[in-house]
Amino acid sequence: MSTPKDLRYSEEHEWVKEEDGKYRIGITHFAQSELGDIVFVELPQVGDQLKSDEPFGSVESVKTVSELYAPLTGKVVEVNENLEDSPELVNESPYEGAWMVVVEIDNKAELDELMTAEQYEEMTAE
Amino acid sequence: MTNQLLRTPLFESYKEYGGKTIDFGGWELPVQFSSIKAEHEAVRTKAGLFDVSHMGEVFVSGSGALDYLQKLVTNDVSKLKIGQAQYTVMCNEQGGTIDDFLIYKLEEERYLLVVNASNIEKDVAWMEKQQTDNVVIDNQSSNYALLALQGPVAESVLQKLTKESLEEIKFFRFKEHVQVGGEDVLVSRTGYTGENGFEIYGTPEAIQNLWSKVLQEGKEEGVVPAGLGARDTLRFEAGLPLYGQELREDISPLEAGLGFVVKVNKEEDFIGKDILVKQKAQGVERKLVGLEMIDKGIPRTGYKVFDGDKEIGEVTTGTQSPTLKKNIGFALLSTEFTELGTEVEVEIRTKRLKARVIATPFYKRS
């Protein structure tokens, strides 16, 4: 699967997509494929505050638990409720159906620290 | 770990089948080929082929072999006939579990112990320390490879590769020098998945050859290569303990629910007997139970279990059961909380989540 060019990426394998001044966040194809079958996703609630580089939830595969690290600092304004009953969406549709949260961010400068698709591909290439 | 990881003779074949390897107790082994869930499902409905060549093979022979084994392990080895296998544990003086393994009786004075890979060195050192007269202990682990073919179609697939009537090898029985796919191997109707199936022991060359032959022969019937991830979820659902989690040197086989392998009435004394006899008579202070989460969350190895503010034990294995789709675990709990239906709390990261004690095994083949 190709890495969508219009997204930005964190070292912890989250993607960020700008939408009308808000930012949608999920995990990458690479991350879901490393984790294997996702069976449980734990997300924050609307109104919760995310802090860049700190855990905001977790993704569990059959075998392991992996924390989600916030790529940006900001307030959660939307949470993908579908993942509660259909965690497998993370494997099936990491960039579309399995978005995790939408945040309003405090500091746009944090965006500059994220990688482009090319940089992310380079980082995850063997 | 910077140490060079150990590899089985099948290492080079993993890639061909999409195997993804991880460090498994110092061994570079495939955790999955396609996906843990898909391989798990294949073993429950068709069959999976596992490379378990990392397991240790230790031969015990000589005129003193039986007496020696009777002292070494808790089960009654005198009950074994040639061609039979027996599950047992080996305890320390405190009644804690050094390892759990199968003993195969090959000949009147010759036995094969198939031990956990991570315990090979420890077991052999312990066995040598206990050595008595007229006993030869021969660790042949690196000269043997091992496949496990497990699942409802395992027998029909394997039968296509041999003239030997597999039907005649009953559960926990085995046969040496069976010709399978042109190779001379030991075939045993045993396994670690809760399904019908076989374990096949042979030289590295024989097993390399059979790996591809079995997969090719079984393709139409749905046999897939399966990794250690599925092996773990399968054994867990079937209620089988994993050494290092349900069994440890500080956990007795009675605490782990393995009373059926502790034969306190056998004639010979065995290591750990005094304490195990006492535990059997007075009951154990903690017991392994099944837990099912009531709240949303997945129990995992090492998570603490509470009754109110009181810590009452810990989870030894847990996952979302691929067959049952429930979040379940094994936990070692203070005995007073082990009645079926008892509600407890599992600490999952920052939260205490409700769970209930349920019966094991979680899965039984119909």
Coordinates of C-alpha atoms in Angstrom, one line a residue:
Chain A
M1 CA 0.0 0.0 0.0
S2 CA 1.4 3.4 -0.9
T3 CA 1.8 6.2 1.7
P4 CA -0.8 8.9 1.0
K5 CA 1.1 12.1 -0.1
D6 CA -1.3 14.5 1.5
L7 CA -0.7 13.3 5.0
R8 CA 2.0 14.1 7.6
Y9 CA 3.6 11.4 9.7
S10 CA 5.1 11.0 13.1
E11 CA 8.0 8.8 14.2
E12 CA 5.5 6.8 16.3
H13 CA 3.7 5.8 13.1
E14 CA 0.7 8.1 13.4
W15 CA -0.6 10.1 10.4
V16 CA -2.2 13.5 10.5
K17 CA -4.5 15.1 8.0
E18 CA -5.5 18.7 7.9
E19 CA -9.3 19.4 7.4
D20 CA -10.6 22.9 7.7
G21 CA -8.1 23.9 10.4
K22 CA -8.7 20.7 12.4
Y23 CA -6.5 17.6 12.3
R24 CA -7.6 14.0 11.9
I25 CA -5.2 11.4 13.3
G26 CA -4.8 7.6 12.8
I27 CA -2.0 5.0 12.6
T28 CA -0.2 4.1 9.4
H29 CA -0.4 1.0 7.2
F30 CA 3.1 0.1 8.3
A31 CA 2.1 0.3 12.0
Q32 CA -1.0 -1.9 11.6
S33 CA 0.9 -4.4 9.6
E34 CA 3.6 -4.7 12.3
L35 CA 1.0 -5.1 15.0
G36 CA -1.0 -7.8 13.2
D37 CA -4.7 -8.5 13.9
I38 CA -6.1 -5.6 15.9
V39 CA -8.7 -6.7 18.4
F40 CA -9.1 -3.7 20.7
V41 CA -8.7 0.1 20.4
E42 CA -8.8 2.4 23.4
L43 CA -9.4 6.1 22.6
P44 CA -9.8 9.3 24.6
Q45 CA -13.1 11.1 24.9
V46 CA -14.3 14.3 23.2
G47 CA -13.0 17.2 25.3
D48 CA -9.8 15.4 26.4
Q49 CA -6.5 17.2 25.9
L50 CA -3.7 15.5 23.9
K51 CA -0.1 16.4 24.5
S52 CA 2.5 15.9 21.8
D53 CA 4.6 12.7 22.2
E54 CA 2.5 11.5 25.1
P55 CA 0.2 8.4 25.1
F56 CA -3.5 9.2 24.3
G57 CA -4.8 5.6 23.9
S58 CA -3.8 2.1 22.9
V59 CA -4.2 -0.4 20.2
E60 CA -4.1 -4.1 21.0
S61 CA -3.4 -6.9 18.7
V62 CA -3.9 -10.6 19.5
K63 CA -0.4 -10.7 20.8
T64 CA 0.5 -7.2 22.2
V65 CA -0.5 -3.9 23.5
S66 CA 0.8 -0.8 21.8
E67 CA 0.4 2.8 23.0
L68 CA -0.7 5.6 20.7
Y69 CA 1.5 8.7 20.9
A70 CA -0.1 12.0 20.2
P71 CA 1.6 13.6 17.1
L72 CA 0.2 17.1 18.1
T73 CA -1.0 19.0 21.2
G74 CA -4.6 19.9 21.2
K75 CA -8.2 19.2 22.2
V76 CA -10.2 16.2 21.0
V77 CA -13.3 17.2 19.1
E78 CA -14.3 14.0 17.5
V79 CA -13.6 10.3 18.3
N80 CA -14.2 7.4 15.9
E81 CA -16.8 5.3 17.7
N82 CA -16.8 2.6 15.0
L83 CA -13.5 1.3 16.3
E84 CA -15.1 0.2 19.5
D85 CA -17.0 -2.5 17.7
S86 CA -14.9 -2.9 14.6
P87 CA -11.2 -2.7 15.6
E88 CA -10.3 -4.7 12.6
L89 CA -10.9 -1.5 10.5
V90 CA -7.4 -0.5 11.7
N91 CA -6.0 -3.4 9.6
E92 CA -8.5 -3.0 6.7
S93 CA -8.5 0.8 6.3
P94 CA -5.8 2.5 8.3
Y95 CA -6.0 5.8 6.4
E96 CA -9.8 6.0 5.9
G97 CA -12.2 4.0 8.0
A98 CA -9.9 3.7 11.0
W99 CA -9.1 7.4 11.7
M100 CA -9.0 7.7 15.5
V101 CA -9.5 11.2 16.7
V102 CA -9.9 14.8 15.3
V103 CA -8.2 17.5 17.3
E104 CA -8.0 21.3 17.4
I105 CA -4.4 22.2 17.9
D106 CA -2.7 24.8 20.0
N107 CA 0.6 25.2 18.3
K108 CA 0.9 25.0 14.5
A109 CA 4.7 24.9 14.8
E110 CA 4.4 21.2 15.9
L111 CA 3.3 20.4 12.3
D112 CA 6.7 21.2 11.1
E113 CA 8.2 18.4 13.1
L114 CA 6.1 15.8 11.3
M115 CA 7.4 14.0 8.3
T116 CA 6.3 14.0 4.7
A117 CA 5.2 10.8 3.0
E118 CA 8.6 10.5 1.4
Q119 CA 10.5 10.9 4.7
Y120 CA 8.2 8.4 6.4
E121 CA 8.7 5.9 3.7
E122 CA 12.4 6.3 4.0
M123 CA 12.2 5.8 7.8
T124 CA 10.2 2.6 7.5
A125 CA 12.1 1.2 4.6
E126 CA 14.3 -1.8 5.6
Chain B
M1 CA 19.8 -8.6 23.4
T2 CA 22.9 -8.5 21.2
N3 CA 23.5 -12.2 21.4
Q4 CA 23.1 -14.0 18.1
L5 CA 19.6 -15.5 17.9
L6 CA 19.4 -19.3 17.4
R7 CA 17.6 -20.6 14.3
T8 CA 16.0 -23.9 13.5
P9 CA 16.8 -25.9 10.3
L10 CA 13.7 -24.4 8.7
F11 CA 14.7 -20.8 9.1
E12 CA 15.4 -20.3 5.4
S13 CA 11.9 -21.6 4.5
Y14 CA 10.0 -19.0 6.6
K15 CA 10.5 -16.2 4.1
E16 CA 9.2 -18.2 1.2
Y17 CA 5.9 -18.5 3.1
G18 CA 5.8 -14.9 4.3
G19 CA 6.9 -15.7 7.9
K20 CA 7.6 -12.7 10.2
T21 CA 10.2 -13.6 12.8
I22 CA 10.7 -12.4 16.4
D23 CA 13.0 -13.1 19.2
F24 CA 11.3 -15.9 21.2
G25 CA 13.4 -16.7 24.2
G26 CA 16.7 -16.4 22.2
W27 CA 15.3 -18.1 19.1
E28 CA 14.5 -16.3 15.9
L29 CA 11.1 -17.9 15.2
P30 CA 8.1 -17.0 13.0
V31 CA 5.3 -15.3 15.1
Q32 CA 3.0 -15.5 12.1
F33 CA 2.9 -16.2 8.3
S34 CA -0.4 -14.6 7.2
S35 CA -2.0 -13.5 10.5
I36 CA -2.4 -15.0 13.9
K37 CA -6.2 -15.0 13.7
A38 CA -6.2 -16.6 10.2
E39 CA -3.8 -19.3 11.3
H40 CA -5.6 -19.9 14.5
E41 CA -8.9 -20.3 12.6
A42 CA -7.2 -22.6 10.1
V43 CA -6.0 -25.0 12.9
R44 CA -9.5 -25.1 14.4
T45 CA -11.2 -25.8 11.1
K46 CA -8.6 -27.3 8.8
A47 CA -5.0 -27.6 9.9
G48 CA -1.8 -25.7 10.5
L49 CA 1.9 -26.8 10.3
F50 CA 4.2 -25.5 13.0
D51 CA 8.0 -25.5 13.1
V52 CA 8.7 -26.4 16.7
S53 CA 12.3 -27.6 16.1
H54 CA 13.5 -25.4 18.9
M55 CA 12.1 -27.8 21.5
G56 CA 14.8 -29.9 23.3
E57 CA 15.2 -33.7 22.9
V58 CA 17.0 -35.3 25.8
F59 CA 17.4 -39.1 25.9
V60 CA 17.6 -41.0 29.2
S61 CA 18.7 -44.6 29.0
G62 CA 20.3 -47.4 30.9
S63 CA 19.3 -50.1 33.5
G64 CA 18.7 -47.3 36.0
A65 CA 16.6 -45.1 33.7
L66 CA 13.2 -45.9 35.2
D67 CA 14.2 -45.5 38.8
Y68 CA 16.0 -42.3 37.9
L69 CA 13.0 -40.8 36.1
Q70 CA 10.6 -41.8 38.9
K71 CA 12.8 -39.7 41.2
L72 CA 13.1 -36.9 38.8
V73 CA 9.4 -36.3 37.8
T74 CA 6.0 -36.2 39.5
N75 CA 4.1 -38.5 37.2
D76 CA 4.3 -42.3 37.4
V77 CA 6.7 -43.3 34.6
S78 CA 6.3 -47.0 35.5
K79 CA 2.8 -46.8 33.9
L80 CA 4.3 -46.0 30.5
K81 CA 4.5 -48.8 27.9
I82 CA 6.7 -48.8 24.9
G83 CA 5.0 -46.6 22.3
Q84 CA 3.3 -44.4 24.8
A85 CA 3.9 -40.7 25.8
Q86 CA 3.2 -39.1 29.1
Y87 CA 2.9 -35.5 30.2
T88 CA 4.7 -34.7 33.4
V89 CA 6.4 -31.9 35.4
M90 CA 9.8 -31.9 37.0
C91 CA 9.9 -30.1 40.4
N92 CA 12.6 -28.6 42.6
E93 CA 12.8 -29.5 46.3
Q94 CA 10.3 -26.7 47.1
G95 CA 7.7 -28.2 44.8
G96 CA 8.2 -25.4 42.2
T97 CA 8.1 -26.4 38.6
I98 CA 11.5 -26.6 36.8
D99 CA 9.8 -27.6 33.5
D100 CA 6.9 -29.5 32.0
F101 CA 7.4 -32.0 29.2
L102 CA 6.5 -35.2 27.5
I103 CA 8.3 -38.5 28.2
Y104 CA 8.3 -41.0 25.4
K105 CA 9.1 -44.6 26.2
L106 CA 11.1 -45.8 23.2
E107 CA 12.5 -49.1 24.6
E108 CA 12.5 -50.9 27.9
E109 CA 15.5 -48.9 29.1
R110 CA 15.3 -45.9 26.8
Y111 CA 13.2 -42.8 27.1
L112 CA 13.0 -39.5 25.3
L113 CA 12.2 -36.2 27.1
V114 CA 10.9 -33.4 25.0
V115 CA 11.6 -30.2 27.0
N116 CA 10.9 -26.5 26.5
A117 CA 13.5 -24.7 24.4
S118 CA 14.1 -22.0 26.9
N119 CA 14.8 -24.6 29.6
I120 CA 17.1 -27.0 27.8
E121 CA 20.3 -26.0 29.5
K122 CA 18.7 -25.6 32.9
D123 CA 17.0 -29.0 32.7
V124 CA 20.1 -30.8 31.6
A125 CA 22.1 -29.3 34.4
W126 CA 19.4 -30.3 36.9
M127 CA 19.2 -33.8 35.5
E128 CA 22.9 -34.2 35.6
K129 CA 22.9 -33.0 39.2
Q130 CA 20.4 -35.7 40.1
Q131 CA 22.1 -38.4 38.0
T132 CA 22.2 -41.9 39.6
D133 CA 24.0 -45.1 38.7
N134 CA 23.5 -46.8 35.3
V135 CA 21.8 -43.8 33.7
V136 CA 23.0 -42.0 30.5
I137 CA 21.7 -38.5 29.9
D138 CA 22.1 -37.5 26.3
N139 CA 21.1 -34.1 25.1
Q140 CA 20.4 -34.4 21.3
S141 CA 18.4 -31.2 20.9
S142 CA 20.5 -29.8 18.0
N143 CA 20.3 -33.1 16.1
Y144 CA 16.5 -33.2 16.0
A145 CA 13.9 -31.1 14.2
L146 CA 10.2 -31.2 14.9
L147 CA 7.0 -30.4 13.1
A148 CA 3.5 -30.2 14.6
L149 CA 0.6 -30.7 12.1
Q150 CA -2.5 -29.9 14.0
G151 CA -6.2 -29.6 13.1
P152 CA -9.2 -31.6 11.8
V153 CA -7.6 -32.5 8.5
A154 CA -4.1 -33.3 9.9
E155 CA -4.6 -37.0 9.8
S156 CA -6.0 -37.3 6.3
V157 CA -3.2 -35.0 4.9
L158 CA -0.4 -36.9 6.7
Q159 CA -1.9 -40.3 5.7
K160 CA -1.4 -39.3 2.0
L161 CA 2.4 -39.2 2.7
T162 CA 2.7 -42.6 4.5
K163 CA 1.7 -46.3 4.2
E164 CA 1.6 -46.6 7.9
S165 CA -1.9 -46.7 9.3
L166 CA -2.1 -43.5 11.3
E167 CA -5.4 -44.5 12.7
E168 CA -3.5 -47.1 14.8
I169 CA -1.5 -44.4 16.5
K170 CA -3.9 -43.4 19.2
F171 CA -3.9 -40.3 21.4
F172 CA -0.6 -40.0 23.3
R173 CA 0.9 -42.9 21.4
F174 CA 3.7 -42.8 18.9
K175 CA 5.6 -44.9 16.5
E176 CA 9.3 -44.8 15.6
H177 CA 10.8 -45.3 12.1
V178 CA 7.7 -44.4 10.2
Q179 CA 8.3 -43.6 6.5
V180 CA 6.6 -40.3 5.7
G181 CA 7.2 -38.7 2.4
G182 CA 10.3 -40.8 2.0
E183 CA 11.8 -39.8 5.4
D184 CA 12.3 -41.9 8.5
V185 CA 10.6 -40.1 11.4
L186 CA 9.0 -40.6 14.7
V187 CA 5.2 -39.8 14.5
S188 CA 3.3 -39.0 17.7
R189 CA -0.4 -38.2 18.2
T190 CA 0.2 -35.3 20.5
G191 CA 0.1 -31.5 20.3
Y192 CA -0.4 -28.2 22.0
T193 CA -3.5 -26.8 20.3
G194 CA -6.5 -28.7 21.6
E195 CA -7.0 -30.2 18.1
N196 CA -6.3 -33.7 16.8
G197 CA -2.9 -33.8 15.2
F198 CA 0.6 -35.1 15.1
E199 CA 4.1 -34.2 16.1
I200 CA 6.8 -35.4 13.8
Y201 CA 10.4 -35.8 14.9
G202 CA 13.3 -36.3 12.6
T203 CA 16.7 -35.2 11.4
P204 CA 17.0 -31.6 10.3
E205 CA 17.2 -32.8 6.6
A206 CA 14.1 -35.0 7.0
I207 CA 12.1 -32.2 8.6
Q208 CA 13.1 -29.6 6.0
N209 CA 11.9 -32.0 3.3
L210 CA 8.6 -32.8 5.1
W211 CA 7.8 -29.1 5.8
S212 CA 7.4 -28.4 2.1
K213 CA 5.9 -31.8 1.3
V214 CA 3.2 -31.5 4.0
L215 CA 2.3 -28.0 2.9
Q216 CA 2.1 -29.0 -0.7
E217 CA 0.2 -32.2 -0.1
G218 CA -2.2 -30.3 2.3
K219 CA -2.8 -27.2 0.2
E220 CA -6.1 -28.3 -1.2
E221 CA -7.4 -29.3 2.2
G222 CA -6.5 -26.0 3.6
V223 CA -3.2 -26.7 5.5
V224 CA -1.3 -23.5 6.2
P225 CA 2.0 -22.7 7.8
A226 CA 1.4 -21.4 11.3
G227 CA 3.5 -19.4 13.7
L228 CA 4.1 -19.2 17.4
G229 CA 1.4 -16.5 17.8
A230 CA -1.3 -18.9 16.8
R231 CA 0.3 -21.7 18.8
D232 CA 0.1 -19.5 21.9
T233 CA -3.6 -18.5 21.4
L234 CA -4.5 -22.1 20.5
R235 CA -2.9 -23.7 23.6
F236 CA -4.3 -20.9 25.8
E237 CA -7.9 -21.6 24.6
A238 CA -7.4 -25.3 25.1
G239 CA -6.3 -24.6 28.8
L240 CA -2.7 -25.7 28.3
P241 CA -0.1 -24.0 30.4
L242 CA 3.0 -22.2 29.0
Y243 CA 6.2 -22.5 30.9
G244 CA 7.3 -19.1 32.1
Q245 CA 3.7 -17.9 32.5
E246 CA 1.4 -20.5 34.1
L247 CA 4.4 -22.5 35.3
R248 CA 7.5 -21.3 37.0
E249 CA 10.0 -22.3 39.6
D250 CA 7.9 -20.6 42.2
I251 CA 4.6 -22.1 41.0
S252 CA 3.8 -25.7 42.0
P253 CA 2.0 -28.0 39.5
L254 CA -0.9 -28.2 42.0
E255 CA -1.3 -24.4 42.0
A256 CA -1.3 -24.6 38.2
G257 CA -4.1 -27.1 38.2
L258 CA -1.9 -30.0 37.1
G259 CA -2.8 -32.3 40.0
F260 CA -3.3 -35.1 37.5
V261 CA 0.4 -35.4 36.8
V262 CA 1.4 -35.4 40.5
K263 CA 1.3 -39.0 41.6
V264 CA 2.0 -38.8 45.4
N265 CA 1.0 -42.4 45.8
K266 CA 3.6 -43.9 43.4
E267 CA 6.1 -46.2 45.2
E268 CA 9.2 -44.1 44.7
D269 CA 10.0 -40.8 46.4
F270 CA 10.4 -38.0 44.0
I271 CA 11.9 -34.5 44.2
G272 CA 9.4 -32.1 45.8
K273 CA 7.2 -34.8 47.1
D274 CA 7.0 -33.7 50.7
I275 CA 5.7 -30.3 49.8
L276 CA 3.4 -31.5 47.2
V277 CA 1.9 -34.1 49.5
K278 CA 1.3 -31.3 52.0
Q279 CA -0.3 -29.1 49.4
K280 CA -2.5 -31.9 48.3
A281 CA -3.7 -32.6 51.8
Q282 CA -4.1 -29.0 53.0
G283 CA -5.0 -27.3 49.8
V284 CA -3.0 -24.7 48.0
E285 CA -2.9 -21.0 48.9
R286 CA -3.3 -19.8 45.3
K287 CA -4.8 -21.4 42.2
L288 CA -4.8 -20.9 38.5
V289 CA -8.2 -19.9 37.2
G290 CA -9.9 -18.6 34.0
L291 CA -11.0 -15.0 33.9
E292 CA -13.4 -13.4 31.6
M293 CA -13.5 -9.6 31.4
I294 CA -16.9 -8.0 32.2
D295 CA -15.7 -4.5 31.4
K296 CA -14.1 -3.7 28.1
G297 CA -10.4 -4.5 28.2
I298 CA -8.0 -7.3 27.5
P299 CA -6.1 -9.0 30.4
R300 CA -2.3 -9.5 29.7
T301 CA 0.5 -11.3 31.3
G302 CA 1.6 -9.6 34.5
Y303 CA -1.5 -7.4 35.1
K304 CA -2.4 -7.4 38.7
V305 CA -5.7 -8.6 40.0
F306 CA -7.6 -7.0 42.9
D307 CA -10.5 -7.5 45.3
G308 CA -11.2 -4.0 46.4
D309 CA -7.9 -2.6 47.5
K310 CA -6.4 -6.0 48.1
E311 CA -4.0 -7.4 45.5
I312 CA -5.0 -11.1 45.1
G313 CA -2.9 -12.2 42.2
E314 CA -1.9 -11.7 38.6
V315 CA -2.7 -12.5 35.1
T316 CA -0.4 -15.1 33.6
T317 CA -1.7 -15.1 30.0
G318 CA -4.5 -13.1 28.3
T319 CA -5.8 -12.1 25.0
Q320 CA -9.0 -11.8 23.0
S321 CA -9.8 -15.4 22.2
P322 CA -9.9 -15.8 18.4
T323 CA -12.4 -18.7 18.6
L324 CA -14.7 -17.3 21.4
K325 CA -14.2 -13.6 20.6
K326 CA -14.1 -12.9 24.4
N327 CA -11.4 -11.1 26.4
I328 CA -10.1 -13.9 28.6
G329 CA -7.1 -14.8 30.7
F330 CA -5.5 -17.2 33.1
A331 CA -4.7 -15.8 36.5
L332 CA -3.0 -17.1 39.6
L333 CA -5.2 -16.0 42.5
S334 CA -5.5 -16.4 46.2
T335 CA -7.6 -19.5 46.6
E336 CA -10.5 -17.7 48.4
F337 CA -11.2 -15.9 45.1
T338 CA -11.2 -18.9 42.8
E339 CA -14.8 -20.0 43.0
L340 CA -16.5 -19.9 39.6
G341 CA -18.4 -16.7 39.2
T342 CA -16.3 -14.7 41.7
E343 CA -16.0 -11.1 40.6
V344 CA -12.5 -9.5 40.7
E345 CA -10.8 -6.5 39.2
V346 CA -7.9 -6.5 36.7
E347 CA -5.7 -3.4 36.7
I348 CA -5.3 -2.5 33.0
R349 CA -2.9 0.4 32.7
T350 CA -4.6 3.1 34.9
K351 CA -8.0 1.5 35.3
R352 CA -9.4 -1.3 37.4
L353 CA -11.8 -3.3 35.2
K354 CA -14.3 -6.0 36.3
A355 CA -13.8 -9.6 35.5
R356 CA -15.3 -12.9 36.5
V357 CA -13.8 -16.3 37.3
I358 CA -14.8 -18.8 34.7
A359 CA -14.2 -22.5 34.0
T360 CA -11.2 -23.8 32.0
P361 CA -10.5 -25.0 29.4
F362 CA -12.0 -22.1 27.5
Y363 CA -12.3 -24.3 24.4
K364 CA -13.0 -28.0 23.9
R365 CA -13.0 -29.6 20.5
S366 CA -16.5 -31.1 19.8

